[in-house]
PDB file of C-alpha atoms and ligand atoms in Angstrom:
ATOM      1  CA  MET U 590     -14.074   7.015  -3.376  1.00 97.00           C
ATOM      2  CA  GLU U 591     -15.493   9.411  -5.940  1.00 97.00           C
ATOM      3  CA  PHE U 592     -14.015  12.729  -7.051  1.00 97.00           C
ATOM      4  CA  GLN U 593     -15.482  15.744  -8.840  1.00 96.00           C
ATOM      5  CA  PHE U 594     -13.207  15.008 -11.776  1.00 95.00           C
ATOM      6  CA  SER U 595     -12.896  11.824 -13.801  1.00 95.00           C
ATOM      7  CA  VAL U 596      -9.982   9.654 -12.620  1.00 95.00           C
ATOM      8  CA  GLY U 597      -9.539   7.948 -16.009  1.00 92.00           C
ATOM      9  CA  PRO U 598      -7.011  10.476 -17.414  1.00 91.00           C
ATOM     10  CA  LEU U 599      -4.830  10.077 -14.287  1.00 94.00           C
ATOM     11  CA  PHE U 600      -4.879   6.289 -14.068  1.00 95.00           C
ATOM     12  CA  LYS U 601      -4.718   4.501 -17.410  1.00 94.00           C
ATOM     13  CA  HIS U 602      -5.233   1.021 -15.930  1.00 97.00           C
ATOM     14  CA  SER U 603      -6.680  -0.291 -12.668  1.00 97.00           C
ATOM     15  CA  LEU U 604      -3.488  -1.159 -10.740  1.00 98.00           C
ATOM     16  CA  CYS U 605      -1.169   1.808 -10.203  1.00 98.00           C
ATOM     17  CA  LYS U 606       2.232   2.400  -8.607  1.00 98.00           C
ATOM     18  CA  LEU U 607       3.423   5.935  -7.788  1.00 97.00           C
ATOM     19  CA  ASN U 608       6.887   7.131  -6.778  1.00 95.00           C
ATOM     20  CA  ASN U 609       8.141  10.439  -5.397  1.00 95.00           C
ATOM     21  CA  TYR U 610       8.711  11.786  -8.929  1.00 93.00           C
ATOM     22  CA  LEU U 611       4.960  11.234  -9.417  1.00 93.00           C
ATOM     23  CA  ASP U 612       5.488   8.763 -12.235  1.00 94.00           C
ATOM     24  CA  ILE U 613       2.359   6.633 -12.425  1.00 96.00           C
ATOM     25  CA  GLU U 614       2.996   3.100 -13.612  1.00 96.00           C
ATOM     26  CA  SER U 615      -0.349   1.477 -14.358  1.00 97.00           C
ATOM     27  CA  VAL U 616      -1.106  -2.116 -15.214  1.00 97.00           C
ATOM     28  CA  THR U 617      -4.285  -3.899 -16.307  1.00 96.00           C
ATOM     29  CA  SER U 618      -5.830  -6.210 -13.693  1.00 92.00           C
ATOM     30  CA  ASP U 619      -4.626  -9.270 -15.642  1.00 91.00           C
ATOM     31  CA  GLY U 620      -1.116  -7.766 -15.874  1.00 90.00           C
ATOM     32  CA  GLY U 621      -1.289  -7.858 -19.678  1.00 92.00           C
ATOM     33  CA  GLU U 622      -0.717  -4.160 -20.404  1.00 94.00           C
ATOM     34  CA  ARG U 623       1.495  -1.578 -18.713  1.00 96.00           C
ATOM     35  CA  GLU U 624       1.823   2.162 -19.188  1.00 94.00           C
ATOM     36  CA  VAL U 625       3.987   4.810 -17.491  1.00 95.00           C
ATOM     37  CA  THR U 626       2.633   8.357 -17.188  1.00 92.00           C
ATOM     38  CA  ARG U 627       4.785  11.289 -16.079  1.00 90.00           C
ATOM     39  CA  THR U 628       2.495  13.609 -14.063  1.00 89.00           C
ATOM     40  CA  ASP U 629       2.353  16.980 -15.798  1.00 89.00           C
ATOM     41  CA  ARG U 630       1.336  20.291 -14.223  1.00 90.00           C
ATOM     42  CA  ARG U 631      -2.357  19.869 -15.057  1.00 91.00           C
ATOM     43  CA  MET U 632      -2.448  16.535 -13.242  1.00 93.00           C
ATOM     44  CA  VAL U 633      -0.771  17.619  -9.985  1.00 95.00           C
ATOM     45  CA  ASN U 634      -3.906  19.032  -8.287  1.00 96.00           C
ATOM     46  CA  PRO U 635      -6.208  16.093  -9.020  1.00 96.00           C
ATOM     47  CA  LEU U 636      -3.476  13.610  -8.091  1.00 97.00           C
ATOM     48  CA  SER U 637      -2.785  15.383  -4.792  1.00 97.00           C
ATOM     49  CA  GLU U 638      -6.519  15.371  -4.031  1.00 98.00           C
ATOM     50  CA  VAL U 639      -6.697  11.599  -4.643  1.00 98.00           C
ATOM     51  CA  ILE U 640      -3.704  10.834  -2.388  1.00 98.00           C
ATOM     52  CA  ASN U 641      -4.712  13.246   0.372  1.00 98.00           C
ATOM     53  CA  ARG U 642      -8.361  12.182   0.527  1.00 98.00           C
ATOM     54  CA  MET U 643      -7.514   8.470   0.460  1.00 98.00           C
ATOM     55  CA  GLY U 644      -4.860   9.094   3.153  1.00 98.00           C
ATOM     56  CA  GLU U 645      -7.420  10.937   5.302  1.00 98.00           C
ATOM     57  CA  ALA U 646      -9.997   8.172   4.865  1.00 98.00           C
ATOM     58  CA  SER U 647      -7.389   5.587   5.856  1.00 98.00           C
ATOM     59  CA  ALA U 648      -6.480   7.580   8.978  1.00 98.00           C
ATOM     60  CA  LYS U 649     -10.170   7.851   9.901  1.00 98.00           C
ATOM     61  CA  ALA U 650     -10.671   4.099   9.428  1.00 98.00           C
ATOM     62  CA  GLN U 651      -7.681   3.442  11.704  1.00 97.00           C
ATOM     63  CA  ARG U 652      -8.689   6.166  14.211  1.00 97.00           C
ATOM     64  CA  LEU U 653      -5.428   8.068  13.690  1.00 97.00           C
ATOM     65  CA  ASN U 654      -5.240  11.826  14.271  1.00 96.00           C
ATOM     66  CA  VAL U 655      -2.785  12.432  11.432  1.00 97.00           C
ATOM     67  CA  PRO U 656      -2.758  10.716   8.012  1.00 98.00           C
ATOM     68  CA  ILE U 657       0.212   8.438   7.328  1.00 98.00           C
ATOM     69  CA  THR U 658      -0.102   9.054   3.597  1.00 98.00           C
ATOM     70  CA  THR U 659      -0.145  12.552   2.123  1.00 98.00           C
ATOM     71  CA  PHE U 660       0.847  13.917  -1.264  1.00 97.00           C
ATOM     72  CA  GLU U 661       3.593  16.001   0.381  1.00 97.00           C
ATOM     73  CA  LYS U 662       5.068  13.009   2.219  1.00 96.00           C
ATOM     74  CA  LEU U 663       5.096  10.974  -0.988  1.00 96.00           C
ATOM     75  CA  GLN U 664       6.988  13.740  -2.803  1.00 94.00           C
ATOM     76  CA  ASN U 665       9.532  14.031   0.025  1.00 95.00           C
ATOM     77  CA  SER U 666      10.347  10.340   0.407  1.00 93.00           C
ATOM     78  CA  ASP U 667      12.761   8.693  -1.975  1.00 88.00           C
ATOM     79  CA  ASN U 668      12.002   5.079  -1.050  1.00 91.00           C
ATOM     80  CA  HIS U 669       8.236   4.999  -0.647  1.00 96.00           C
ATOM     81  CA  HIS U 670       5.762   3.718  -3.186  1.00 98.00           C
ATOM     82  CA  VAL U 671       2.023   4.323  -3.085  1.00 98.00           C
ATOM     83  CA  TYR U 672      -0.124   1.710  -4.806  1.00 98.00           C
ATOM     84  CA  LEU U 673      -3.702   2.451  -5.837  1.00 98.00           C
ATOM     85  CA  ILE U 674      -6.475   0.255  -7.136  1.00 98.00           C
ATOM     86  CA  VAL U 675      -8.975   2.051  -9.325  1.00 98.00           C
ATOM     87  CA  ASP U 676     -12.406   1.177 -10.709  1.00 97.00           C
ATOM     88  CA  ARG U 677     -12.181   2.970 -14.057  1.00 95.00           C
ATOM     89  CA  ASP U 678     -15.674   1.880 -15.161  1.00 94.00           C
ATOM     90  CA  PHE U 679     -17.547   3.285 -12.151  1.00 95.00           C
ATOM     91  CA  LYS U 680     -20.467   5.606 -13.085  1.00 94.00           C
ATOM     92  CA  ASN U 681     -20.079   5.348 -16.854  1.00 92.00           C
ATOM     93  CA  GLY U 682     -16.349   5.938 -16.841  1.00 91.00           C
ATOM     94  CA  LYS U 683     -16.112   8.721 -14.200  1.00 94.00           C
ATOM     95  CA  GLY U 684     -14.144   6.222 -12.142  1.00 96.00           C
ATOM     96  CA  ALA U 685     -13.493   5.746  -8.422  1.00 98.00           C
ATOM     97  CA  VAL U 686     -10.411   5.031  -6.333  1.00 98.00           C
ATOM     98  CA  VAL U 687     -10.968   1.869  -4.324  1.00 98.00           C
ATOM     99  CA  GLY U 688      -7.801   1.227  -2.308  1.00 98.00           C
ATOM    100  CA  LEU U 689      -4.400   2.558  -1.257  1.00 98.00           C
ATOM    101  CA  LEU U 690      -1.283   0.747  -0.042  1.00 98.00           C
ATOM    102  CA  LYS U 691       1.904   2.547   0.973  1.00 98.00           C
ATOM    103  CA  VAL U 692       5.196   0.682   1.397  1.00 98.00           C
ATOM    104  CA  GLY U 693       8.795   1.716   2.018  1.00 97.00           C
ATOM    105  CA  HIS U 694      12.115   0.450   3.344  1.00 96.00           C
ATOM    106  CA  LYS U 695      13.099   1.309   6.917  1.00 95.00           C
ATOM    107  CA  ASN U 696      16.235   0.541   8.907  1.00 95.00           C
ATOM    108  CA  LEU U 697      15.039  -1.465  11.896  1.00 96.00           C
ATOM    109  CA  PHE U 698      16.375  -3.618  14.692  1.00 96.00           C
ATOM    110  CA  ILE U 699      14.285  -6.789  14.641  1.00 97.00           C
ATOM    111  CA  ILE U 700      14.461  -9.504  17.278  1.00 97.00           C
ATOM    112  CA  ASP U 701      14.732 -13.072  15.984  1.00 96.00           C
ATOM    113  CA  GLU U 702      13.275 -16.225  17.512  1.00 94.00           C
ATOM    114  CA  ALA U 703      16.421 -16.715  19.631  1.00 95.00           C
ATOM    115  CA  GLY U 704      15.955 -13.214  21.129  1.00 95.00           C
ATOM    116  CA  ALA U 705      18.899 -11.601  19.269  1.00 95.00           C
ATOM    117  CA  GLN U 706      18.640  -8.169  17.634  1.00 95.00           C
ATOM    118  CA  ASN U 707      19.290  -7.960  13.899  1.00 95.00           C
ATOM    119  CA  GLU U 708      19.766  -4.822  11.832  1.00 94.00           C
ATOM    120  CA  VAL U 709      17.694  -5.111   8.691  1.00 95.00           C
ATOM    121  CA  SER U 710      16.085  -2.859   6.099  1.00 94.00           C
ATOM    122  CA  PRO U 711      12.842  -4.645   5.298  1.00 96.00           C
ATOM    123  CA  LEU U 712      10.071  -3.440   3.057  1.00 97.00           C
ATOM    124  CA  CYS U 713       7.412  -2.184   5.485  1.00 98.00           C
ATOM    125  CA  ILE U 714       3.654  -1.994   5.117  1.00 98.00           C
ATOM    126  CA  LEU U 715       3.032   1.566   6.248  1.00 98.00           C
ATOM    127  CA  ASP U 716      -0.580   2.284   5.273  1.00 98.00           C
ATOM    128  CA  PHE U 717      -3.317   0.113   3.775  1.00 98.00           C
ATOM    129  CA  TYR U 718      -6.925   1.023   3.134  1.00 98.00           C
ATOM    130  CA  VAL U 719      -9.811  -0.209   0.996  1.00 98.00           C
ATOM    131  CA  HIS U 720     -12.897   2.013   0.783  1.00 98.00           C
ATOM    132  CA  GLU U 721     -15.651   0.900   3.174  1.00 98.00           C
ATOM    133  CA  SER U 722     -18.058   0.181   0.280  1.00 97.00           C
ATOM    134  CA  ARG U 723     -15.587  -2.357  -1.213  1.00 98.00           C
ATOM    135  CA  GLN U 724     -14.078  -4.156   1.777  1.00 98.00           C
ATOM    136  CA  ARG U 725     -14.097  -7.969   1.905  1.00 98.00           C
ATOM    137  CA  LEU U 726     -14.534  -8.232  -1.870  1.00 98.00           C
ATOM    138  CA  GLY U 727     -10.939  -9.144  -2.737  1.00 98.00           C
ATOM    139  CA  PHE U 728      -9.659  -5.646  -3.660  1.00 98.00           C
ATOM    140  CA  GLY U 729      -7.168  -5.691  -0.770  1.00 98.00           C
ATOM    141  CA  LYS U 730      -5.717  -9.018  -1.946  1.00 98.00           C
ATOM    142  CA  HIS U 731      -5.520  -7.762  -5.521  1.00 97.00           C
ATOM    143  CA  ILE U 732      -3.522  -4.621  -4.686  1.00 98.00           C
ATOM    144  CA  PHE U 733      -1.338  -6.482  -2.141  1.00 98.00           C
ATOM    145  CA  ASP U 734      -0.451  -9.186  -4.698  1.00 98.00           C
ATOM    146  CA  PHE U 735       0.373  -6.459  -7.236  1.00 97.00           C
ATOM    147  CA  MET U 736       2.698  -4.797  -4.688  1.00 98.00           C
ATOM    148  CA  LEU U 737       4.438  -8.136  -3.862  1.00 98.00           C
ATOM    149  CA  GLN U 738       5.059  -8.714  -7.560  1.00 97.00           C
ATOM    150  CA  GLU U 739       6.339  -5.174  -8.220  1.00 97.00           C
ATOM    151  CA  GLU U 740       8.590  -5.113  -5.144  1.00 97.00           C
ATOM    152  CA  LYS U 741       9.729  -8.719  -5.699  1.00 96.00           C
ATOM    153  CA  VAL U 742       9.221  -9.508  -2.016  1.00 97.00           C
ATOM    154  CA  LYS U 743       7.853 -12.526  -0.146  1.00 97.00           C
ATOM    155  CA  PRO U 744       5.013 -11.844   2.343  1.00 98.00           C
ATOM    156  CA  ALA U 745       7.006 -13.334   5.273  1.00 98.00           C
ATOM    157  CA  HIS U 746       9.888 -10.882   4.606  1.00 98.00           C
ATOM    158  CA  LEU U 747       7.688  -7.819   5.233  1.00 98.00           C
ATOM    159  CA  ALA U 748       7.512  -5.793   8.452  1.00 98.00           C
ATOM    160  CA  ILE U 749       4.093  -4.361   9.274  1.00 98.00           C
ATOM    161  CA  ASP U 750       3.798  -1.007  11.065  1.00 97.00           C
ATOM    162  CA  LYS U 751       1.143  -1.281  13.817  1.00 97.00           C
ATOM    163  CA  PRO U 752      -1.257  -3.594  11.966  1.00 97.00           C
ATOM    164  CA  SER U 753      -4.973  -3.321  12.716  1.00 97.00           C
ATOM    165  CA  GLU U 754      -6.983  -6.418  13.652  1.00 97.00           C
ATOM    166  CA  LYS U 755      -8.459  -6.424  10.123  1.00 98.00           C
ATOM    167  CA  LEU U 756      -4.982  -6.448   8.596  1.00 98.00           C
ATOM    168  CA  LEU U 757      -3.830  -9.269  10.897  1.00 98.00           C
ATOM    169  CA  HIS U 758      -6.863 -11.313   9.774  1.00 98.00           C
ATOM    170  CA  PHE U 759      -6.091 -10.429   6.140  1.00 98.00           C
ATOM    171  CA  LEU U 760      -2.458 -11.556   6.406  1.00 98.00           C
ATOM    172  CA  ARG U 761      -3.411 -14.799   8.117  1.00 98.00           C
ATOM    173  CA  LYS U 762      -6.126 -15.615   5.604  1.00 98.00           C
ATOM    174  CA  HIS U 763      -4.331 -14.800   2.350  1.00 98.00           C
ATOM    175  CA  TYR U 764      -0.654 -15.387   3.155  1.00 98.00           C
ATOM    176  CA  GLY U 765      -0.707 -17.798   6.110  1.00 98.00           C
ATOM    177  CA  LEU U 766       1.110 -15.246   8.311  1.00 98.00           C
ATOM    178  CA  ALA U 767       0.014 -16.253  11.802  1.00 97.00           C
ATOM    179  CA  HIS U 768       3.058 -16.781  14.030  1.00 97.00           C
ATOM    180  CA  VAL U 769       4.291 -13.405  15.256  1.00 97.00           C
ATOM    181  CA  ILE U 770       7.890 -12.968  16.469  1.00 97.00           C
ATOM    182  CA  PRO U 771       7.489 -10.531  19.413  1.00 91.00           C
ATOM    183  CA  GLN U 772       9.265  -7.173  18.989  1.00 96.00           C
ATOM    184  CA  ALA U 773      10.196  -4.255  21.218  1.00 93.00           C
ATOM    185  CA  ASN U 774       8.931  -1.709  18.652  1.00 94.00           C
ATOM    186  CA  ASN U 775       5.592  -1.180  16.861  1.00 95.00           C
ATOM    187  CA  PHE U 776       6.480  -3.388  13.927  1.00 98.00           C
ATOM    188  CA  VAL U 777       5.060  -6.872  13.537  1.00 98.00           C
ATOM    189  CA  VAL U 778       7.025  -9.606  11.769  1.00 98.00           C
ATOM    190  CA  PHE U 779       6.147 -13.240  11.296  1.00 98.00           C
ATOM    191  CA  GLN U 780       7.884 -16.598  11.407  1.00 97.00           C
ATOM    192  CA  GLY U 781       9.899 -16.846   8.174  1.00 97.00           C
ATOM    193  CA  PHE U 782      11.079 -13.213   8.385  1.00 97.00           C
ATOM    194  CA  PHE U 783      14.701 -14.302   8.795  1.00 96.00           C
ATOM    195  CA  THR U 784      14.629 -17.184   6.327  1.00 95.00           C
ATOM    196  CA  ASN U 785      16.666 -16.435   3.168  1.00 91.00           C
ATOM    197  CA  ARG U 786      16.472 -12.638   3.602  1.00 87.00           C
ATOM    198  CA  PRO U 787      18.113 -10.760   0.749  1.00 81.00           C
ATOM    199  CA  ASP U 788      19.001  -7.805   3.082  1.00 75.00           C
ATOM    200  CA  ALA U 789      20.522  -9.724   6.033  1.00 65.00           C
ATOM    201  CA  VAL U 790      23.586  -7.848   7.391  1.00 57.00           C
TER     202      VAL U 790
HETATM  203  N1  ACO X1282     -12.957  -7.976  10.229  1.00 70.67           N
HETATM  204  C1  ACO X1282     -12.052  -8.991  10.241  1.00 70.67           C
HETATM  205  N2  ACO X1282     -11.283  -9.312   9.149  1.00 70.67           N
HETATM  206  C2  ACO X1282     -11.419  -8.529   8.043  1.00 70.67           C
HETATM  207  C3  ACO X1282     -12.325  -7.459   7.987  1.00 70.67           C
HETATM  208  C4  ACO X1282     -13.127  -7.197   9.153  1.00 70.67           C
HETATM  209  N3  ACO X1282     -14.043  -6.213   9.197  1.00 70.67           N
HETATM  210  N4  ACO X1282     -12.233  -6.878   6.785  1.00 70.67           N
HETATM  211  C5  ACO X1282     -11.313  -7.582   6.082  1.00 70.67           C
HETATM  212  N5  ACO X1282     -10.812  -8.582   6.844  1.00 70.67           N
HETATM  213  C6  ACO X1282      -9.794  -9.598   6.459  1.00 70.67           C
HETATM  214  C7  ACO X1282     -10.437 -10.985   6.579  1.00 70.67           C
HETATM  215  O1  ACO X1282      -9.406 -11.943   6.664  1.00 70.67           O
HETATM  216  C8  ACO X1282     -11.160 -11.088   5.260  1.00 70.67           C
HETATM  217  O2  ACO X1282     -11.533 -12.424   4.939  1.00 70.67           O
HETATM  218  P1  ACO X1282     -13.032 -12.909   5.329  1.00 70.67           P
HETATM  219  O3  ACO X1282     -13.979 -11.909   4.756  1.00 70.67           O
HETATM  220  O4  ACO X1282     -13.128 -14.273   4.711  1.00 70.67           O
HETATM  221  O5  ACO X1282     -13.086 -12.926   6.836  1.00 70.67           O
HETATM  222  C9  ACO X1282     -10.129 -10.566   4.322  1.00 70.67           C
HETATM  223  O6  ACO X1282      -9.491  -9.467   5.050  1.00 70.67           O
HETATM  224  C10 ACO X1282     -10.739 -10.039   3.040  1.00 70.67           C
HETATM  225  O7  ACO X1282      -9.727  -9.850   2.081  1.00 70.67           O
HETATM  226  P2  ACO X1282      -9.892  -8.703   0.994  1.00 70.67           P
HETATM  227  O8  ACO X1282     -11.319  -8.579   0.561  1.00 70.67           O
HETATM  228  O9  ACO X1282      -8.861  -8.910  -0.048  1.00 70.67           O
HETATM  229  O10 ACO X1282      -9.485  -7.433   1.893  1.00 70.67           O
HETATM  230  P3  ACO X1282     -10.111  -5.961   1.895  1.00 70.67           P
HETATM  231  O11 ACO X1282     -10.362  -5.488   0.514  1.00 70.67           O
HETATM  232  O12 ACO X1282     -11.230  -5.873   2.880  1.00 70.67           O
HETATM  233  O13 ACO X1282      -8.868  -5.104   2.476  1.00 70.67           O
HETATM  234  C11 ACO X1282      -8.102  -4.072   4.528  1.00 70.67           C
HETATM  235  C12 ACO X1282      -8.307  -5.389   3.747  1.00 70.67           C
HETATM  236  C13 ACO X1282      -7.182  -3.135   3.743  1.00 70.67           C
HETATM  237  C14 ACO X1282      -7.451  -4.392   5.885  1.00 70.67           C
HETATM  238  C15 ACO X1282      -9.482  -3.394   4.714  1.00 70.67           C
HETATM  239  O14 ACO X1282     -10.310  -4.233   5.482  1.00 70.67           O
HETATM  240  C16 ACO X1282      -9.433  -2.019   5.365  1.00 70.67           C
HETATM  241  O15 ACO X1282      -9.226  -1.014   4.698  1.00 70.67           O
HETATM  242  N6  ACO X1282      -9.649  -1.935   6.696  1.00 70.67           N
HETATM  243  C17 ACO X1282      -9.729  -0.670   7.403  1.00 70.67           C
HETATM  244  C18 ACO X1282      -8.390   0.016   7.507  1.00 70.67           C
HETATM  245  C19 ACO X1282      -7.309  -0.868   8.119  1.00 70.67           C
HETATM  246  O16 ACO X1282      -7.505  -1.511   9.143  1.00 70.67           O
HETATM  247  N7  ACO X1282      -6.128  -0.872   7.455  1.00 70.67           N
HETATM  248  C20 ACO X1282      -4.920  -1.529   7.949  1.00 70.67           C
HETATM  249  C21 ACO X1282      -4.269  -0.599   8.932  1.00 70.67           C
HETATM  250  S1  ACO X1282      -2.689  -1.135   9.550  1.00 70.67           S
HETATM  251  C22 ACO X1282      -1.541  -0.664   8.382  1.00 70.67           C
HETATM  252  O17 ACO X1282      -1.904  -0.068   7.399  1.00 70.67           O
HETATM  253  C23 ACO X1282      -0.085  -0.976   8.561  1.00 70.67           C
END
């Protein structure tokens, strides 16, 4: 996704992690360099435009009436992270934002394979979107792997909020997540969810 402004000054490297304080931690695609930028007043408007427009595009792709990811929601949540993948070289350095992934911990009751309810606080995949022009080119895998590394979480320990068919295919292909444990809520978890969980109560 292109913007009227250049995205380079906002995102120093291609893989970025944002928190509710609007700190932007950016890492090179090979993980070799890392930089933390504190968003100053001049950067707030362009950053909010990036988050809001990517959130709207994600909602449209998922046929949702209301975006799951907005700049305001990010600022008001103390345990959510928004990850972005950026093409800084696009159009002679003007740059483009390619993908967005929002994660956060939620307190949930999750049914195990024996049918018992368990109270857990897993990291949840809340919103995931790669721009239509870049889908099926590996950008989704790149940003997802970056998130797993930053959050220090195993794919099987995640809970997925209402995954789309595309996301279910993605999880099966890249992480071997195929065997769903049926739930009474909208979250999807896979076999392995309860194995060696760090947050088991
Ligand atoms: N149909 C079926 N599977 C797909 C499709 C598709 N149109 N697009 C991607 N995939 C899956 C496949 O497993 C594909 O492998 P294949 O091409 O060999 O079949 C694999 O993803 C490709 O991996 P990447 O290139 O790394 O993934 P991509 O960059 O396309 O990102 C994503 C995946 C985020 C799901 C992207 O397709 C997308 O934005 N889709 C539209 C929005 C969406 O459905 N988001 C998830 C909503 S649910 C939630 O956020 C909790």
